[in-house]
CSV table of C-alpha atoms in Angstrom, one decimal:
chain,number,residue,atom,x,y,z
A,1,GLN,CA,0.0,0.0,0.0
A,2,SER,CA,1.6,3.3,-1.1
A,3,ALA,CA,1.6,6.3,1.1
A,4,LEU,CA,-0.8,9.1,0.4
A,5,THR,CA,0.8,12.1,-1.3
A,6,GLN,CA,1.1,15.4,0.6
A,7,PRO,CA,3.2,18.5,-0.2
A,8,ALA,CA,6.5,18.5,1.6
A,9,SER,CA,6.0,21.9,3.0
A,10,VAL,CA,3.5,24.7,3.3
A,11,SER,CA,4.1,28.1,4.9
A,12,GLY,CA,2.0,31.1,5.9
A,13,SER,CA,2.1,34.2,8.0
A,14,PRO,CA,0.4,34.5,11.4
A,15,GLY,CA,-3.3,35.1,11.0
A,16,GLN,CA,-3.4,33.7,7.4
A,17,SER,CA,-5.1,30.5,6.3
A,18,ILE,CA,-3.3,27.6,4.7
A,19,THR,CA,-4.5,24.4,3.1
A,20,ILE,CA,-2.7,21.1,3.0
A,21,SER,CA,-3.7,18.5,0.4
A,22,CYS,CA,-3.6,14.8,0.6
A,23,THR,CA,-4.0,12.8,-2.5
A,24,GLY,CA,-4.9,9.1,-2.6
A,25,THR,CA,-6.8,6.8,-4.9
A,26,SER,CA,-10.2,5.3,-5.5
A,27,GLY,CA,-9.2,2.5,-3.1
A,28,ASP,CA,-8.6,4.7,-0.1
A,29,ILE,CA,-9.6,8.3,0.2
A,30,GLY,CA,-12.1,8.0,-2.7
A,31,ALA,CA,-13.7,4.9,-1.3
A,32,TYR,CA,-14.2,5.8,2.4
A,33,ASN,CA,-15.1,8.7,4.6
A,34,TYR,CA,-12.4,7.7,7.0
A,35,VAL,CA,-9.8,10.4,6.4
A,36,SER,CA,-8.1,11.7,9.5
A,37,TRP,CA,-5.4,14.3,10.1
A,38,TYR,CA,-2.7,14.4,12.8
A,39,GLN,CA,-0.3,17.1,14.1
A,40,GLN,CA,3.1,16.2,15.3
A,41,HIS,CA,5.6,18.4,17.0
A,42,PRO,CA,9.3,17.3,17.0
A,43,GLY,CA,9.9,14.5,19.5
A,44,LYS,CA,6.2,14.2,20.4
A,45,ALA,CA,3.5,11.7,19.6
A,46,PRO,CA,1.0,12.6,16.9
A,47,LYS,CA,-2.2,14.3,17.9
A,48,LEU,CA,-5.5,13.6,16.2
A,49,LEU,CA,-7.0,16.8,14.7
A,50,ILE,CA,-9.7,15.6,12.4
A,51,CYS,CA,-11.5,12.2,12.0
A,52,ALA,CA,-14.1,11.0,9.5
A,53,VAL,CA,-13.1,13.7,7.0
A,54,SER,CA,-14.3,16.7,8.9
A,55,ASP,CA,-15.1,15.9,12.5
A,56,ARG,CA,-13.1,17.5,15.2
A,57,PRO,CA,-12.5,15.5,18.4
A,58,SER,CA,-13.3,17.2,21.7
A,59,GLY,CA,-10.7,19.8,22.6
A,60,VAL,CA,-9.4,20.5,19.1
A,61,SER,CA,-9.5,24.1,18.0
A,62,ASN,CA,-12.1,25.0,15.4
A,63,ARG,CA,-9.3,26.7,13.4
A,64,PHE,CA,-8.7,23.2,12.0
A,65,SER,CA,-11.1,21.9,9.4
A,66,GLY,CA,-11.2,19.0,7.0
A,67,SER,CA,-12.8,18.2,3.7
A,68,LYS,CA,-12.7,15.7,0.8
A,69,SER,CA,-13.4,15.8,-2.9
A,70,GLY,CA,-12.9,12.6,-4.9
A,71,ASN,CA,-9.5,11.1,-4.1
A,72,THR,CA,-8.2,14.2,-2.4
A,73,ALA,CA,-8.6,15.4,1.2
A,74,SER,CA,-7.7,18.7,2.6
A,75,LEU,CA,-6.9,20.2,5.9
A,76,THR,CA,-7.3,24.0,6.4
A,77,ILE,CA,-5.7,25.8,9.2
A,78,SER,CA,-7.2,29.3,9.7
A,79,GLY,CA,-5.8,32.1,11.8
A,80,LEU,CA,-2.4,30.6,11.6
A,81,GLN,CA,-0.5,30.7,14.9
A,82,ALA,CA,3.2,30.1,15.9
A,83,GLU,CA,2.2,27.0,17.8
A,84,ASP,CA,0.8,25.5,14.5
A,85,GLU,CA,4.3,25.0,13.3
A,86,ALA,CA,4.6,21.2,13.1
A,87,THR,CA,4.4,18.3,10.7
A,88,TYR,CA,0.9,17.3,9.6
A,89,TYR,CA,-0.1,13.8,8.4
A,90,CYS,CA,-3.2,12.6,6.7
A,91,SER,CA,-4.4,9.0,6.8
A,92,SER,CA,-7.2,7.0,5.3
A,93,HIS,CA,-8.7,3.5,5.6
A,94,THR,CA,-8.0,1.4,2.5
A,95,HIS,CA,-9.7,-1.5,0.7
A,96,THR,CA,-6.9,-3.8,1.6
A,97,ASN,CA,-6.3,-5.4,5.0
A,98,THR,CA,-4.4,-2.3,6.0
A,99,ARG,CA,-6.1,-0.4,8.8
A,100,TYR,CA,-4.5,2.9,7.9
A,101,VAL,CA,-2.3,4.3,5.2
A,102,PHE,CA,-0.6,7.6,6.2
A,103,GLY,CA,0.4,10.5,4.1
A,104,THR,CA,4.0,11.5,3.4
A,105,GLY,CA,3.7,14.4,5.9
A,106,THR,CA,3.7,18.2,5.4
A,107,GLN,CA,6.0,20.6,7.4
A,108,VAL,CA,4.1,23.7,8.2
A,109,THR,CA,6.2,26.8,8.8
A,110,VAL,CA,4.8,30.0,10.3
A,111,LEU,CA,6.7,32.9,8.8
B,1,GLU,CA,-7.0,10.6,31.9
B,2,VAL,CA,-6.2,8.3,29.1
B,3,GLN,CA,-2.6,7.1,29.1
B,4,LEU,CA,-0.7,4.7,27.0
B,5,VAL,CA,2.9,3.8,28.1
B,6,GLU,CA,5.2,1.8,25.8
B,7,SER,CA,8.2,-0.1,26.9
B,8,GLY,CA,10.6,-2.7,25.7
B,9,GLY,CA,12.6,-0.9,23.1
B,10,GLY,CA,16.3,-1.0,22.9
B,11,LEU,CA,19.3,-2.0,20.9
B,12,VAL,CA,19.1,-5.4,19.1
B,13,GLN,CA,21.3,-7.1,16.5
B,14,PRO,CA,19.9,-7.9,13.0
B,15,GLY,CA,18.0,-11.2,13.1
B,16,GLY,CA,17.2,-10.7,16.8
B,17,SER,CA,13.9,-10.4,18.6
B,18,LEU,CA,12.2,-7.9,20.9
B,19,ARG,CA,8.8,-7.6,22.6
B,20,LEU,CA,7.2,-4.3,23.0
B,21,SER,CA,4.6,-3.6,25.6
B,22,CYS,CA,2.0,-0.9,25.9
B,23,VAL,CA,0.1,-0.4,29.2
B,24,ALA,CA,-3.2,1.4,29.0
B,25,SER,CA,-5.0,3.3,31.8
B,26,GLY,CA,-7.9,5.8,32.1
B,27,PHE,CA,-10.3,3.9,29.9
B,28,THR,CA,-11.9,0.5,29.5
B,29,PHE,CA,-9.1,-1.1,27.5
B,30,SER,CA,-11.1,-4.2,26.5
B,31,ASN,CA,-13.6,-2.1,24.6
B,32,TYR,CA,-11.1,-0.6,22.2
B,33,GLU,CA,-9.3,-1.7,19.1
B,34,MET,CA,-5.6,-1.0,19.2
B,35,ASN,CA,-2.7,-0.4,16.8
B,36,TRP,CA,1.1,-0.2,16.5
B,37,VAL,CA,2.6,2.6,14.4
B,38,ARG,CA,6.3,3.4,13.9
B,39,GLN,CA,8.4,6.3,12.7
B,40,ALA,CA,11.9,5.8,11.4
B,41,PRO,CA,14.3,8.6,12.3
B,42,GLY,CA,13.5,11.7,10.3
B,43,LYS,CA,10.7,9.9,8.4
B,44,GLY,CA,7.0,9.7,8.4
B,45,LEU,CA,4.4,7.5,10.2
B,46,GLU,CA,4.0,3.9,9.1
B,47,TRP,CA,1.0,1.9,10.4
B,48,LEU,CA,2.2,-1.6,11.4
B,49,SER,CA,-0.6,-3.7,13.0
B,50,TYR,CA,-4.1,-3.7,14.3
B,51,ILE,CA,-6.0,-5.9,16.7
B,52,SER,CA,-9.7,-5.9,17.5
B,53,SER,CA,-11.0,-5.5,21.0
B,54,THR,CA,-12.0,-9.2,21.0
B,55,PHE,CA,-8.8,-10.5,19.5
B,56,ASN,CA,-10.6,-12.0,16.6
B,57,THR,CA,-9.2,-9.8,13.9
B,58,LYS,CA,-5.6,-8.8,13.3
B,59,PHE,CA,-4.0,-7.0,10.4
B,60,TYR,CA,-0.4,-6.3,9.5
B,61,ALA,CA,1.5,-4.1,7.1
B,62,ASP,CA,3.2,-6.0,4.3
B,63,SER,CA,6.6,-4.8,5.7
B,64,VAL,CA,6.1,-6.8,8.9
B,65,GLU,CA,3.7,-9.6,8.0
B,66,GLY,CA,5.2,-12.9,9.1
B,67,ARG,CA,7.8,-11.3,11.3
B,68,PHE,CA,5.7,-9.3,13.8
B,69,THR,CA,2.8,-10.5,16.0
B,70,ILE,CA,0.3,-8.3,17.7
B,71,PHE,CA,-1.5,-9.5,20.8
B,72,ARG,CA,-3.2,-8.2,23.9
B,73,ASP,CA,-4.1,-9.2,27.4
B,74,ASN,CA,-7.3,-7.4,28.5
B,75,THR,CA,-6.8,-8.6,32.1
B,76,LYS,CA,-3.6,-6.6,32.2
B,77,ASN,CA,-4.8,-3.7,30.1
B,78,SER,CA,-1.8,-4.4,27.9
B,79,LEU,CA,-1.0,-4.5,24.2
B,80,TYR,CA,2.1,-6.2,22.8
B,81,LEU,CA,4.2,-6.4,19.7
B,82,GLN,CA,6.4,-9.4,19.3
B,83,MET,CA,9.1,-8.6,16.7
B,84,ASN,CA,11.2,-11.3,15.2
B,85,SER,CA,13.9,-11.4,12.5
B,86,LEU,CA,14.6,-7.7,13.0
B,87,ARG,CA,16.3,-5.8,10.2
B,88,ALA,CA,18.1,-2.5,10.2
B,89,GLU,CA,15.1,-0.9,8.5
B,90,ASP,CA,13.0,-1.7,11.5
B,91,THR,CA,14.9,1.0,13.5
B,92,ALA,CA,12.2,3.4,14.6
B,93,VAL,CA,10.2,4.8,17.4
B,94,TYR,CA,7.2,2.5,18.0
B,95,PHE,CA,3.9,4.0,19.1
B,96,CYS,CA,0.9,2.2,20.4
B,97,ALA,CA,-2.3,4.0,19.5
B,98,ARG,CA,-6.0,3.6,20.4
B,99,ASP,CA,-8.6,3.4,17.7
B,100,HIS,CA,-11.2,6.2,17.9
B,101,GLN,CA,-14.3,4.2,17.8
B,102,ASN,CA,-16.0,3.9,14.4
B,103,THR,CA,-13.9,6.4,12.7
B,104,VAL,CA,-10.7,4.5,11.7
B,105,SER,CA,-8.5,7.0,13.3
B,106,ALA,CA,-6.2,7.0,16.4
B,107,ASP,CA,-7.2,9.3,19.1
B,108,TYR,CA,-4.6,8.5,21.8
B,109,TRP,CA,-1.0,7.7,21.4
B,110,GLY,CA,1.8,6.6,23.7
B,111,GLN,CA,5.0,8.5,23.9
B,112,GLY,CA,6.8,5.9,21.9
B,113,THR,CA,9.7,3.5,22.5
B,114,LEU,CA,12.9,3.5,20.4
B,115,VAL,CA,14.0,0.3,18.7
B,116,THR,CA,17.5,0.3,17.2
B,117,VAL,CA,18.6,-2.6,15.1
B,118,SER,CA,22.3,-2.6,14.6
């Protein structure tokens, strides 16, 4: 199972909005509404930001939002803050016996 | 408070074995599906293995199928990963992660344990 494709890096200024894309196939993102997004700071465990394409778990800021169109999912961070500087990973369920396939990861830089 | 604490990592020679443990607290462990995910140094996340709450279903990534075995002991609130025939490319931080019910996502993660194969 190949990893989902994300841009290596995205940057933005404080207060701006940025969007990270996550491209899969008709066998993963396109087939299931089980896309999730994670934030990982260096040396830390990943943190779940978005599940089921667009649901935010309790405690996650509403500055994070998710969507999906066809085989591509997106994470939007609005009102960018310095603390948002981290690596972001998407994941999706797949049609194989793989529970999750993760994206390649996107480093977000706050300018 | 939900907590997952991994242990068992360390330095092992190629071809060797290691057993990782993950002790859960703060929730009813037996009700949740669990996973192992790893991250090689400077690399991305790689899902490795899944086990259902009732043990009946297990999945593995192709990269570890036949070498790694996931199992759990609900009486001890513990998840395990038995790793055999270890290779240099298995060097990584290994995380246990709880499945967020019905969403195929991982809502709680341990801090990770480092496995070095050299």
